[in-house]
XYZ file of N, CA and C in Angstrom:
693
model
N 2.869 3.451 -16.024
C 1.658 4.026 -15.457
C 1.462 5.433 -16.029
N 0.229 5.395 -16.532
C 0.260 7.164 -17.453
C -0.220 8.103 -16.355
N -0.184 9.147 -16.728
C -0.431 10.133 -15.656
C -2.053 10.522 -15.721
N -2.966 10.412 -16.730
C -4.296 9.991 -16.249
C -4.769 8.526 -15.275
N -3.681 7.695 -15.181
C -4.199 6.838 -14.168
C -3.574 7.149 -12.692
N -2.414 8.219 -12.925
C -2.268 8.376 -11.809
C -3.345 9.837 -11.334
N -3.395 10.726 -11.803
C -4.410 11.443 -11.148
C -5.663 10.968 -10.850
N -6.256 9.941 -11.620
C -7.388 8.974 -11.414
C -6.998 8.641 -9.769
N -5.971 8.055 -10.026
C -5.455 7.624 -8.400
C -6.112 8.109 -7.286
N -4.850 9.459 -7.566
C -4.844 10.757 -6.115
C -6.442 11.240 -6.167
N -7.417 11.362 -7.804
C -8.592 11.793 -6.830
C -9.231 11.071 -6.281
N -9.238 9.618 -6.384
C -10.112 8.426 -5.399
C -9.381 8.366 -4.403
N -8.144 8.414 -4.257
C -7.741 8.388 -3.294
C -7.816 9.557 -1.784
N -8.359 11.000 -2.255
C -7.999 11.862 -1.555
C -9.374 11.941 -1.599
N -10.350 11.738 -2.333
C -11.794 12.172 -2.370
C -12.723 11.598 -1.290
N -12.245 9.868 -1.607
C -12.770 8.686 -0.546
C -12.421 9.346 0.582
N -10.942 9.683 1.011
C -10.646 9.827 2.378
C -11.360 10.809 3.020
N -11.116 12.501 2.108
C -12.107 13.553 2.338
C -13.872 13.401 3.198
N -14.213 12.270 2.250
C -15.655 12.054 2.062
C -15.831 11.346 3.740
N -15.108 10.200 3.943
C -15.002 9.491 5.016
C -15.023 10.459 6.184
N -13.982 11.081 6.218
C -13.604 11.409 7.535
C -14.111 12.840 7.387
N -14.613 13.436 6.922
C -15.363 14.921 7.400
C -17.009 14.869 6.412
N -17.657 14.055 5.799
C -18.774 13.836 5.546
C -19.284 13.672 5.990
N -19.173 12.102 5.934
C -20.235 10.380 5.760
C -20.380 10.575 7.620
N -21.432 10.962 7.511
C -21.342 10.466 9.309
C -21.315 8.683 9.889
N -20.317 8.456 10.284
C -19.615 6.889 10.442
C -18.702 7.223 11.590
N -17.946 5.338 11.677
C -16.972 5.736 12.435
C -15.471 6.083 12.176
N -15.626 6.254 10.847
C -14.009 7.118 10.377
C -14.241 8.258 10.551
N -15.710 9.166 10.608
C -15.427 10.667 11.202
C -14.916 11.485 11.712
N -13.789 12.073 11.633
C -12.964 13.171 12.619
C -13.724 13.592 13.572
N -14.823 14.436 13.228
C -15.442 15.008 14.192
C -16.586 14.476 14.809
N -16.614 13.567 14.965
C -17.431 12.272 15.869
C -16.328 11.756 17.341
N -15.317 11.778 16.874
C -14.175 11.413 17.740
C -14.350 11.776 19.013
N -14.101 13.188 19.143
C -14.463 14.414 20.008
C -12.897 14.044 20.542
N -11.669 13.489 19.849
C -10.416 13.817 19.805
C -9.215 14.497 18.796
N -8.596 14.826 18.646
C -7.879 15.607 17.846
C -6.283 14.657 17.763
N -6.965 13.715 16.817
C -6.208 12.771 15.977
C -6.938 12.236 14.932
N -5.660 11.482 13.902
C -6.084 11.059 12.623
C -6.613 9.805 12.678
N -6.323 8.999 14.285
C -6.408 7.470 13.548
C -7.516 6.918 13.027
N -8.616 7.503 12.617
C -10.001 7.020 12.016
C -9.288 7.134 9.886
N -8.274 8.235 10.248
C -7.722 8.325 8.693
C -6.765 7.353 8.720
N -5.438 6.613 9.451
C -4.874 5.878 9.152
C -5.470 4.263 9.370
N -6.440 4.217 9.955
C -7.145 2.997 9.882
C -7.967 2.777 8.355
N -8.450 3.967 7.838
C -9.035 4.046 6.674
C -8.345 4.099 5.646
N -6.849 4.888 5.729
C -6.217 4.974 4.195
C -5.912 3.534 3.800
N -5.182 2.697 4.580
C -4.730 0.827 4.497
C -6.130 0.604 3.496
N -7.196 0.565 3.917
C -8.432 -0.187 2.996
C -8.645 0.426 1.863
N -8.274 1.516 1.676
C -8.139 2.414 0.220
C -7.321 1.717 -0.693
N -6.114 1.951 -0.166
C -5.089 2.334 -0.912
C -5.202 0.228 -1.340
N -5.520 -0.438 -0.349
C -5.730 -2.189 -0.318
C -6.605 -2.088 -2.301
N -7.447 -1.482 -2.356
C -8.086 -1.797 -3.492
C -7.630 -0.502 -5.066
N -6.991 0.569 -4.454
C -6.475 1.306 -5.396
C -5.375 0.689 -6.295
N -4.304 0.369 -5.265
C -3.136 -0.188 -5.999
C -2.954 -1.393 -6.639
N -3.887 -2.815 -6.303
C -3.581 -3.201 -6.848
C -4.252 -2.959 -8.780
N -5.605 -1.681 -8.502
C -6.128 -2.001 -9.600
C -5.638 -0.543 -10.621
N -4.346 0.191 -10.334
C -3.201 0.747 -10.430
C -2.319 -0.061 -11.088
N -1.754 -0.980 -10.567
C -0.168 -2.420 -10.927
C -0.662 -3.264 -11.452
N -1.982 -3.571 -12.130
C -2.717 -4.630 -12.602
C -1.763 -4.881 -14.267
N -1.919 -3.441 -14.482
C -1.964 -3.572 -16.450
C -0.036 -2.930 -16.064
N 0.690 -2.833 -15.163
C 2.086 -2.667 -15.222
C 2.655 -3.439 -16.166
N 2.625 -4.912 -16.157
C 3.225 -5.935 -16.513
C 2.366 -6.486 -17.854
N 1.376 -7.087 -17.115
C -0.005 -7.681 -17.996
C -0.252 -7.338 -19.295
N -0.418 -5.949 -19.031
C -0.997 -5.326 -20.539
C 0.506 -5.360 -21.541
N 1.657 -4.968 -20.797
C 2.776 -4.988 -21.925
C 2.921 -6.859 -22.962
N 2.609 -7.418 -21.488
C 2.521 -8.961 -21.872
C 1.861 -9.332 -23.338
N 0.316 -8.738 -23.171
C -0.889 -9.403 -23.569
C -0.764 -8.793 -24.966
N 0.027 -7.313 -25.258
C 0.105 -6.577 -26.540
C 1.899 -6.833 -27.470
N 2.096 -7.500 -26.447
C 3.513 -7.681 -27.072
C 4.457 -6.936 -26.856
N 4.505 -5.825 -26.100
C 5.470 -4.842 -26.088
C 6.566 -5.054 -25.142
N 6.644 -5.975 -24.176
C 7.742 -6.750 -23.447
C 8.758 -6.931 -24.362
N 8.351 -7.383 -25.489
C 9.029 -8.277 -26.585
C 10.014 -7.008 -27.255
N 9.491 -5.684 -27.131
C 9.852 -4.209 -27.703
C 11.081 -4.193 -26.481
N 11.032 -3.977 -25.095
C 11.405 -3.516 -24.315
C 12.669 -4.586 -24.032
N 12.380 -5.713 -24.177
C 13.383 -6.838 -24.613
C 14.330 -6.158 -25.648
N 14.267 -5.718 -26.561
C 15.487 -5.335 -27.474
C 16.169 -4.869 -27.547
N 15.443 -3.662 -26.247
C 16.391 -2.240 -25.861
C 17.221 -2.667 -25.212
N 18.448 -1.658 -25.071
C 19.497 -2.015 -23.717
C 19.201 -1.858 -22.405
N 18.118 -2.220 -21.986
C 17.188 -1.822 -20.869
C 17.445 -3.289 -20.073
N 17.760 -3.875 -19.043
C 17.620 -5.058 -17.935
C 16.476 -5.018 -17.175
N 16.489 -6.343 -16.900
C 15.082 -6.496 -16.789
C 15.069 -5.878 -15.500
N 15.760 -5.939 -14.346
C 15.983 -5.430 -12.868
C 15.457 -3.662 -13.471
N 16.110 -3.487 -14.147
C 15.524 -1.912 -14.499
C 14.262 -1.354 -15.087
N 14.028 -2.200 -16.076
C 12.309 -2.372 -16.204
C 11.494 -2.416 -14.682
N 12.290 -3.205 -14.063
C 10.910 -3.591 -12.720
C 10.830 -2.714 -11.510
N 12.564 -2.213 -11.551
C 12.537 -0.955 -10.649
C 11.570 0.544 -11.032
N 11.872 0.649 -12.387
C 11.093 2.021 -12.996
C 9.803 1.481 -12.416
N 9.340 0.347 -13.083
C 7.566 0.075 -12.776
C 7.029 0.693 -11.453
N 8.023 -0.082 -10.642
C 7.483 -0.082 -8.959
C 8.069 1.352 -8.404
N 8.997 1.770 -8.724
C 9.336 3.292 -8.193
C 7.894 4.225 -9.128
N 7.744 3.928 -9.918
C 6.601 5.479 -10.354
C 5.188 4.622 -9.289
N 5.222 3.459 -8.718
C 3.901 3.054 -8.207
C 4.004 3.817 -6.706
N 5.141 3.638 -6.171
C 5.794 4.030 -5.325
C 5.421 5.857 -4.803
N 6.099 6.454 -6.260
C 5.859 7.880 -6.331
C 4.626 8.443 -6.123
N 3.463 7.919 -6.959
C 2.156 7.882 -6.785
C 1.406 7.157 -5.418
N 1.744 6.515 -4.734
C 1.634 6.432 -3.380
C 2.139 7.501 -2.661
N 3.293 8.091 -2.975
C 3.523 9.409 -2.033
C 3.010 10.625 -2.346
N 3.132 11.077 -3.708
C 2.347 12.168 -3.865
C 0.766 12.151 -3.993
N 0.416 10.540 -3.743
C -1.339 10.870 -3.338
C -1.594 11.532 -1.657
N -0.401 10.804 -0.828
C -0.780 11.588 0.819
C -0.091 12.899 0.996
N 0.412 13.653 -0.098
C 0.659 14.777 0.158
C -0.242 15.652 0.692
N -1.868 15.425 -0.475
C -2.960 16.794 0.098
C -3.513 16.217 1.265
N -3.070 14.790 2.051
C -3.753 14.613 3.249
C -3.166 15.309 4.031
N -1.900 15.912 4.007
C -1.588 16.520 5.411
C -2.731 17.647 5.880
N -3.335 18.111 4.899
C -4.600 19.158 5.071
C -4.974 18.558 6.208
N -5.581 17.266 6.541
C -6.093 16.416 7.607
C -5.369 16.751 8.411
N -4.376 16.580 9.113
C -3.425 16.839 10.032
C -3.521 18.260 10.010
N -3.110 19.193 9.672
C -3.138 21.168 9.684
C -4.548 20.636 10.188
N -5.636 20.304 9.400
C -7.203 20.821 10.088
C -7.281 20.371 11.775
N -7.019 19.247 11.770
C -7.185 18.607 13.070
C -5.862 19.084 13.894
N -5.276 19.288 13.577
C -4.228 20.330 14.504
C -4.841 21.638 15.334
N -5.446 22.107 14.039
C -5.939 24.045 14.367
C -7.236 23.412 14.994
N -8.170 22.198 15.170
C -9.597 22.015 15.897
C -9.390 21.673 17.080
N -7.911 21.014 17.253
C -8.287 20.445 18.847
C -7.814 21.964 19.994
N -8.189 21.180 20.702
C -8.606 22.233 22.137
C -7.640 21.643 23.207
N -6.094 22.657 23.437
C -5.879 23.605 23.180
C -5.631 23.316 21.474
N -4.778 24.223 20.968
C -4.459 24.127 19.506
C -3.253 23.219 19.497
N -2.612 22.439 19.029
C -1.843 22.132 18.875
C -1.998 20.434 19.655
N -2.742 19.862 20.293
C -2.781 19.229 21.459
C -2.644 17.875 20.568
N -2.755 17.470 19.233
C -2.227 16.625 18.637
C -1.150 16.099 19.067
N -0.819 14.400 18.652
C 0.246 14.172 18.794
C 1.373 13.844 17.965
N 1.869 15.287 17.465
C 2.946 14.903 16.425
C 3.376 14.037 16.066
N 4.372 13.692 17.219
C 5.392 12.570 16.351
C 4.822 11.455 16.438
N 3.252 10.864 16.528
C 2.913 9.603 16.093
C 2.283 10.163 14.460
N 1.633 11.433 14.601
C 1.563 12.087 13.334
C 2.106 11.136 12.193
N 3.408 11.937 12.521
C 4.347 11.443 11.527
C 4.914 10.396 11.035
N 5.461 9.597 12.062
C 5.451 7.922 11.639
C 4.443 7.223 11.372
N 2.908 7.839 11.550
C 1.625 6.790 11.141
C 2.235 7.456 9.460
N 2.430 8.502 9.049
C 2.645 9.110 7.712
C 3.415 7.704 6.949
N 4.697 7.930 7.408
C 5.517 6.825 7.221
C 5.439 5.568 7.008
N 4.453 5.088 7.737
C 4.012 3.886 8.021
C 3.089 3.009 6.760
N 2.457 4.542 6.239
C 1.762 4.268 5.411
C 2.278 4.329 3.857
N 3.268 5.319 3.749
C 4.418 5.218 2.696
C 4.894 3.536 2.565
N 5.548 2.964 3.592
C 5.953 1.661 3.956
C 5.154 0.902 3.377
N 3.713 0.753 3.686
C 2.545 -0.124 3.416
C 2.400 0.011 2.150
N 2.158 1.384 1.927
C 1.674 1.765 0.377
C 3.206 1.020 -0.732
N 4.387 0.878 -0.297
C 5.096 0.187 -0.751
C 5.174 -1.040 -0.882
N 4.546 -1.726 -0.020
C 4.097 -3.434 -0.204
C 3.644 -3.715 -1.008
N 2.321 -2.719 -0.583
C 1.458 -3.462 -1.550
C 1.355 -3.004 -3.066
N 2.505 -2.322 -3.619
C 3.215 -2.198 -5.016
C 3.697 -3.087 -5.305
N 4.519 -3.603 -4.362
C 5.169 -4.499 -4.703
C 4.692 -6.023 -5.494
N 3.482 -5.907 -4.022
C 2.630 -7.182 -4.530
C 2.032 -7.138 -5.703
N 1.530 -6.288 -5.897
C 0.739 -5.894 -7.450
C 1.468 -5.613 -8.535
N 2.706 -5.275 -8.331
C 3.798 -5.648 -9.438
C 3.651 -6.921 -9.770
N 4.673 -8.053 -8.630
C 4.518 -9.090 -8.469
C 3.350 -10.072 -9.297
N 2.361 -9.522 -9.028
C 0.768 -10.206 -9.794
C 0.900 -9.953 -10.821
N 1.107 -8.834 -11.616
C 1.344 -8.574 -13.033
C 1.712 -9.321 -13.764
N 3.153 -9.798 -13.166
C 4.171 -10.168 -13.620
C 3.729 -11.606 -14.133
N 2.851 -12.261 -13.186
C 2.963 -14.061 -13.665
C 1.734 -13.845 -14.470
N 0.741 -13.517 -15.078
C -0.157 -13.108 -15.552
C -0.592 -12.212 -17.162
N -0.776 -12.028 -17.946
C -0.663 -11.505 -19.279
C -2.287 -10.990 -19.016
N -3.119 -11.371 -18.063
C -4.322 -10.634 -17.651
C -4.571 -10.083 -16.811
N -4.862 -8.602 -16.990
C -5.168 -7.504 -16.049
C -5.911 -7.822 -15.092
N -7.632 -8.578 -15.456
C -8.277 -8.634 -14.087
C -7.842 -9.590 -13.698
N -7.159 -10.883 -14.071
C -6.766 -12.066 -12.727
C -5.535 -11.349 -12.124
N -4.366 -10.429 -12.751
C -3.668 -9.928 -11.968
C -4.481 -8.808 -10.931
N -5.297 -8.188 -11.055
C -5.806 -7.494 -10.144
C -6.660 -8.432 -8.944
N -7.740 -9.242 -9.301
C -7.738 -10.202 -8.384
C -6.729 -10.932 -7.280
N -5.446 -11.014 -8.269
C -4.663 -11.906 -7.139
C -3.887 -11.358 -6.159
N -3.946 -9.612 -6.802
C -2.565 -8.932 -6.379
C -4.211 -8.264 -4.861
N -5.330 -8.347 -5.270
C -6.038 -7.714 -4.084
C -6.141 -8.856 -3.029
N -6.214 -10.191 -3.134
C -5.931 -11.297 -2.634
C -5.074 -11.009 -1.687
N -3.839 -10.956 -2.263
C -2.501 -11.030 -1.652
C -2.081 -9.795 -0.714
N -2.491 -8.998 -1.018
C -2.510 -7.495 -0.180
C -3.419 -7.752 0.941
N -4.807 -8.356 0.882
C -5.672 -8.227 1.812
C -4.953 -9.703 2.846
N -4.322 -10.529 2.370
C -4.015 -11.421 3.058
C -2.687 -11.222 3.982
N -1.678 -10.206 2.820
C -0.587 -9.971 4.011
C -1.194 -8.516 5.357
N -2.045 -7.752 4.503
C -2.488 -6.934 5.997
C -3.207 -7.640 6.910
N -4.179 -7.875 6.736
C -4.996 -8.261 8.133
C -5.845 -9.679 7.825
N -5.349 -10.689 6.241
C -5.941 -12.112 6.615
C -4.984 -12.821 7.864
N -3.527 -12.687 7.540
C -2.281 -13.142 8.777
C -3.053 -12.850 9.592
N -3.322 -11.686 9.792
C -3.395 -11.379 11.364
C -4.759 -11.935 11.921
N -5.822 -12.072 11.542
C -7.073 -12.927 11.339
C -6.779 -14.195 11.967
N -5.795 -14.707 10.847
C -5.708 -16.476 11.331
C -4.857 -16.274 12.491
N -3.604 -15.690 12.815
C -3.563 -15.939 14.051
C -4.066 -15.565 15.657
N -4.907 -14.405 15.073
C -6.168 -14.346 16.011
C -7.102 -15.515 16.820
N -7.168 -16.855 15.418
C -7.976 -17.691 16.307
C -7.409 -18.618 17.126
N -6.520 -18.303 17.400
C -5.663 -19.583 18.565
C -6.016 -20.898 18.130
N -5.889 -21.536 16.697
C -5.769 -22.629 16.235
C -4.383 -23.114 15.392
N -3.557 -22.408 15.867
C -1.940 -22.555 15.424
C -0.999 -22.776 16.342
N -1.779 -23.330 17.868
C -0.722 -23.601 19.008
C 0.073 -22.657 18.668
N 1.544 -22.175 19.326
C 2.704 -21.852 19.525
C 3.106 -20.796 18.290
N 2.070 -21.355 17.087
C 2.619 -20.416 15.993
C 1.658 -19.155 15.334
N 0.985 -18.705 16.551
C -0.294 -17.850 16.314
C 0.784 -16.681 16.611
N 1.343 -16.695 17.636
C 2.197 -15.065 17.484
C 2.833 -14.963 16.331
N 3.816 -15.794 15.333
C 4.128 -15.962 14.173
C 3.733 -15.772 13.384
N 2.315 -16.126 13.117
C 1.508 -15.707 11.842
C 1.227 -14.268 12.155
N 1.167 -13.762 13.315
C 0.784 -12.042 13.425
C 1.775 -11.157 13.454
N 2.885 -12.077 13.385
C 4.457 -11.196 13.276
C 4.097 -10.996 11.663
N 4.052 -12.042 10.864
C 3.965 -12.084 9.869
C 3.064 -11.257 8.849
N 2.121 -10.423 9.306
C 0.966 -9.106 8.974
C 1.523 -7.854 9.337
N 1.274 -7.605 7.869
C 1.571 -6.362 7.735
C 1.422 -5.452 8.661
N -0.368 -5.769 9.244
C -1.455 -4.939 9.753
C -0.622 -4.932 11.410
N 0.024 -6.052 11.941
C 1.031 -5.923 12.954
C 2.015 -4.766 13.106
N 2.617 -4.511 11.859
C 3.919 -3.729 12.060
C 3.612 -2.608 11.792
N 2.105 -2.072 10.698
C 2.000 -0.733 10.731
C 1.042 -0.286 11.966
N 0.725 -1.487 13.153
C 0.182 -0.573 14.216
C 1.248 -0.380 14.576
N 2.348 -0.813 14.946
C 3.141 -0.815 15.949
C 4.108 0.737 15.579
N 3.737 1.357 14.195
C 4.411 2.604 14.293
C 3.479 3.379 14.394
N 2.049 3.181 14.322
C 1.068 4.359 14.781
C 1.303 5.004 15.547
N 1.504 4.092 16.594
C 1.746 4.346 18.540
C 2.935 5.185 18.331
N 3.737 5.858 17.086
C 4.545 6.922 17.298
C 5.906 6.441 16.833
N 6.320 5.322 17.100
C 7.546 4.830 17.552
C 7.746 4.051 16.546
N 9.157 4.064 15.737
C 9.613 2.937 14.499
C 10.842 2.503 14.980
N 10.626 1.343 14.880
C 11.529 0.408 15.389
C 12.742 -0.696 14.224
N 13.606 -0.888 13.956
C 14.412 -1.671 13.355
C 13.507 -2.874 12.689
N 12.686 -3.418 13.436
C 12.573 -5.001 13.161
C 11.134 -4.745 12.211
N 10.336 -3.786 12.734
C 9.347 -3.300 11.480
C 9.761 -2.597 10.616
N 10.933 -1.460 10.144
C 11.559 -1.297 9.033
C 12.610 -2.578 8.545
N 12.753 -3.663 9.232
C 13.153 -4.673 8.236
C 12.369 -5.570 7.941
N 11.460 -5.919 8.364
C 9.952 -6.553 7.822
C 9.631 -5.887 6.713
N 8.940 -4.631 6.658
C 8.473 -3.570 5.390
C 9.433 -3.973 4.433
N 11.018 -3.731 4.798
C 11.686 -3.736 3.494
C 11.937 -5.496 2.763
N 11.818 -6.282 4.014
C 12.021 -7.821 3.612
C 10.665 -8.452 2.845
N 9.443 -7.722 3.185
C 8.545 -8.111 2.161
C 8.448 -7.926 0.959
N 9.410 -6.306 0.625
C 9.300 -5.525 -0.612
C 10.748 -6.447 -1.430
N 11.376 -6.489 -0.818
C 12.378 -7.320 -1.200
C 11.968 -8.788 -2.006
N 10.988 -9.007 -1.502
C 10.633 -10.694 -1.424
C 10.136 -10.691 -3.037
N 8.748 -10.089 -3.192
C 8.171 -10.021 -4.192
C 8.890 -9.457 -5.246
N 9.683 -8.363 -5.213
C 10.207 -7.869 -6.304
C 11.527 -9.245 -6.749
N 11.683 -9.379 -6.106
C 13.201 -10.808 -6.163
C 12.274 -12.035 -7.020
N 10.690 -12.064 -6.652
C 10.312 -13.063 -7.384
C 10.125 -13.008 -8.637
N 9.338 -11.563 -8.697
C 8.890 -11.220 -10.148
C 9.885 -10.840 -10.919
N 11.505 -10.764 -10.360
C 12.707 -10.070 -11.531
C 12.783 -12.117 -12.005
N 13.010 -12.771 -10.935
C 13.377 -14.002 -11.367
C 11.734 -15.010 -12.634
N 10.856 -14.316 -12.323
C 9.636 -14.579 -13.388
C 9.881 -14.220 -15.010
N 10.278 -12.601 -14.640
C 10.891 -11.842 -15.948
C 11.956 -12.326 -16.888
N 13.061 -13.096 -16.017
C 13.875 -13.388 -16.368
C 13.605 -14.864 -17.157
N 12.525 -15.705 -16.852
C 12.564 -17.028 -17.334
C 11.467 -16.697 -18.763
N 10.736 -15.384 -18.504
C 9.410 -15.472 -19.639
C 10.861 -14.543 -20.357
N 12.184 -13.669 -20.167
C 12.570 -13.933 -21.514
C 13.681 -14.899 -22.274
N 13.761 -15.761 -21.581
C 13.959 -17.336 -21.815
C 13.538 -17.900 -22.941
């Protein structure tokens, strides 16, 4: 990932949010709220970051595919587990240092509410987290897409697919109570489940092993993909 696509990143990423929540008069507005919290920003960063990253992790894999340079990176003493870790750790990095200038959001809405301070920190902070977590999925997934693919836009298609389906399509289908017995299951199974459940402040074991068992999942597929395309 070059570092013009990552500043490309952080300014859609920080610009959209900017624009949203102290512009666009809507309902992500801060100051429409007439409360002194972010969640109009952590409900909004998930749908950002849903269409940034995967079109970020599209050309990770793809483009090395489609130009031959896999075939380069193949020669080196480089493993493939290490190729896929570098990929997804700089996607990773660039997910964190894009919510750095959001804490501005938090300081502003800190110093506006009435009294000062009347925010509530420590959900503050784990919604922060939460979104680090997320923003790690859905790297993962868009790694993942790269990987089976030698084309950028069907990997970007599939990897936005797959992101929009583990946040909130799961949670959708088991919304309609047409899965008998296995509708709580499919909403265990959404993302969009486990990063409310640290909004509310509180991180719990079984949603930091979900986050990490999804990230686990995809990267385990795409090292075992890597491994057969250099077969």
């Amino acid at each position: 990932m070059s570092s013009i696509i990552g500043y490309v990143f952080m300014l859609i990423f920080v610009v959209t949010s900017w624009l949203f929540l102290w512009i666009i008069d809507g309902d992500y507005n801060l100051l429409n709220g007439g409360i002194a919290d972010l969640i109009p920003f952590y409900n909004l960063a998930p749908l950002i970051l849903l269409i940034l990253i995967p079109a970020v992790t599209m050309r990770s894999f793809a483009e090395e595919r489609k130009t031959g340079t896999m075939e380069l990176l193949y020669t080196r003493p480089i493993s493939d587990i290490s190729i896929l870790l570098a990929k997804y750790l700089a996607g990773v990095s660039l997910v964190v240092i894009s919510l750095l200038p959001t804490f501005t959001f938090y300081i502003s809405m800190h110093y506006l509410g009435d009294p000062v301070g009347i925010m509530d920190d420590g959900a503050a902070i784990t919604s922060f987290i939460g979104l680090i977590l997320l923003g790690a999925s859905f790297v993962a997934i868009g790694i993942f897409s790269s990987v089976i693919t030698n084309n950028q836009i069907v990997a970007f298609i599939i990897a936005l697919f797959l992101c929009w389906f583990a946040y909130s399509g799961l949670s959708l289908l088991g919304s309609y109570a047409t899965f008998a017995g296995f509708d709580q299951i499919i909403r265990l199974a959404s993302i969009d489940y486990h990063y409310e459940s640290i909004k509310k402040g509180v991180i719990i074991l079984s949603d930091l092993v979900y986050f990490f068992s999804v990230i686990i999942f995809f990267l385990f597929v795409a090292h075992n993909i890597l491994i057969s395309i250099r077969k």
